[in-house]
C-alpha atoms as one frame of an Amber mdcrd trajectory, in Angstrom:
protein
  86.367  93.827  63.519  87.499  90.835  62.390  87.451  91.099  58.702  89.465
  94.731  59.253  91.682  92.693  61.519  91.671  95.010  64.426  89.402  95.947
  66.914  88.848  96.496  70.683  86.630  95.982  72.792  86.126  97.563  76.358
  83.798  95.660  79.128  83.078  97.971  82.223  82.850  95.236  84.901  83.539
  96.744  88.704  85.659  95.729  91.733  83.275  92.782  92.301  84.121  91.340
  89.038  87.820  90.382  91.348  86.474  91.022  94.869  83.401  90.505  97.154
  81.169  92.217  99.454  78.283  91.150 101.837  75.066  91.450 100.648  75.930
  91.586  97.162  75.840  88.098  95.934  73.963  88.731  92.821  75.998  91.809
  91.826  79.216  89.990  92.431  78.103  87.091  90.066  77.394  89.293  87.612
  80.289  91.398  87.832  82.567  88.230  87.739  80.638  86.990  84.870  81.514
  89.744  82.790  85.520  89.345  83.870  85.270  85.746  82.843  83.414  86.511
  79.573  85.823  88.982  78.927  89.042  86.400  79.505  86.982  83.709  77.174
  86.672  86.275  74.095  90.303  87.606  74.308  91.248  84.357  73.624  88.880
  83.681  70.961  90.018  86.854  69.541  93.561  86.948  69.961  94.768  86.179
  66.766  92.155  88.405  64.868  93.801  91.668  65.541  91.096  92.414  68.136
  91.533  92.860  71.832  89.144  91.921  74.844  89.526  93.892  78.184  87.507
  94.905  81.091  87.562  98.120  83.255  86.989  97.637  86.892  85.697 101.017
  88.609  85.544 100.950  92.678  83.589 103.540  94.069  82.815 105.906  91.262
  80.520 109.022  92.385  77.787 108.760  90.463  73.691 108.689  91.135  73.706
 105.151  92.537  76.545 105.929  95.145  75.353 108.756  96.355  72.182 106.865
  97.089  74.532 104.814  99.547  75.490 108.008 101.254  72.102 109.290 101.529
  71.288 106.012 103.060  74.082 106.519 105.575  73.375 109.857 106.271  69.994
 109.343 107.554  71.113 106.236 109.586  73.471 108.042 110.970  72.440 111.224
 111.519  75.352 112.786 109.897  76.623 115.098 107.179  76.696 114.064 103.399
  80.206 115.290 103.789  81.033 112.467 106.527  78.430 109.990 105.171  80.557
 110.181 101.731  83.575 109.806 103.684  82.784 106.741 105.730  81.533 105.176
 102.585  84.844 105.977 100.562  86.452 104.374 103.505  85.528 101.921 104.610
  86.690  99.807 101.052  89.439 102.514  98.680  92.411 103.520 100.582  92.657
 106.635  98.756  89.896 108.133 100.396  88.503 109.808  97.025  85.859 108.602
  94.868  87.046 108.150  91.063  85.285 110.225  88.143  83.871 109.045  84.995
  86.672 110.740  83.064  89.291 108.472  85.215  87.579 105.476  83.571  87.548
 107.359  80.388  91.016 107.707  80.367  91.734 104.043  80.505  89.633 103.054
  78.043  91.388 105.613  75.744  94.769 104.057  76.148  93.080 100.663  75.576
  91.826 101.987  72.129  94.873 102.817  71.026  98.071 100.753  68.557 100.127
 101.032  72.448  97.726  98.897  73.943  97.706  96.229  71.089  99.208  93.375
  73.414  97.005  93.914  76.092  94.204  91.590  76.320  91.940  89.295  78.462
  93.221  91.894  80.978  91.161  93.136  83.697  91.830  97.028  85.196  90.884
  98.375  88.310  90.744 101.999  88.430  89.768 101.430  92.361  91.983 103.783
  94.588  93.440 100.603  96.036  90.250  98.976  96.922  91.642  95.601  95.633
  95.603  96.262  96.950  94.684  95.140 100.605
């Protein structure tokens, strides 16, 4: 990338990366690891042509979250319709998971010549999860 003088590069961090949770100290370290790392190689990078920026997903419904629900569904007792919602909830104002394809999308517009001043940037794609 940096003999071609342009590149990009795309880290997929999470809402921990800028937030924390209970119970999730090792994630959270991890998560802001990878929005620090990300910071430290835009700048090593930024006169190279090649950007540095990190995607940060809340609650994306995928395999591992609905493990959560399933977990709250049989603690509770309830529906996987309700266990999803009191999961969504309780942390993204929205009240709707994202989809792959919304984190897709960002990291497409990252990729392209519009996005060549953005770097050492971190994105939520969160439905507000970090707002409050």
């Amino acid at each position: 990338m940096k003999a071609r003088k342009w590149g990009r590069i795309i880290n997929v961090a999470s809402v921990h990366g800028l937030v924390a949770s209970v119970n999730k100290s090792a994630y959270v370290a991890a998560k802001h690891g990878i929005v620090g790392f990300t910071k430290a190689a835009a700048l090593e990078n930024a006169r190279e042509g090649v950007t540095v920026n990190a995607i940060c997903p809340g609650f994306v419904l995928t395999p591992l979250i609905q493990k959560q629900i399933d977990i709250i569904r049989e603690k509770r007792g309830i529906s996987n319709e309700e266990a999803s919602r009191a999961l969504i909830e309780e942390k993204q104002p929205s009240a709707s998971f994202s989809v792959p394809a919304d984190i897709g999308a960002l990291a497409t517009f990252l990729c392209t010549d519009n996005a060549r001043q953005i770097t050492g940037a971190s994105y939520t794609v969160d439905g507000g999860w970090t707002a409050v």
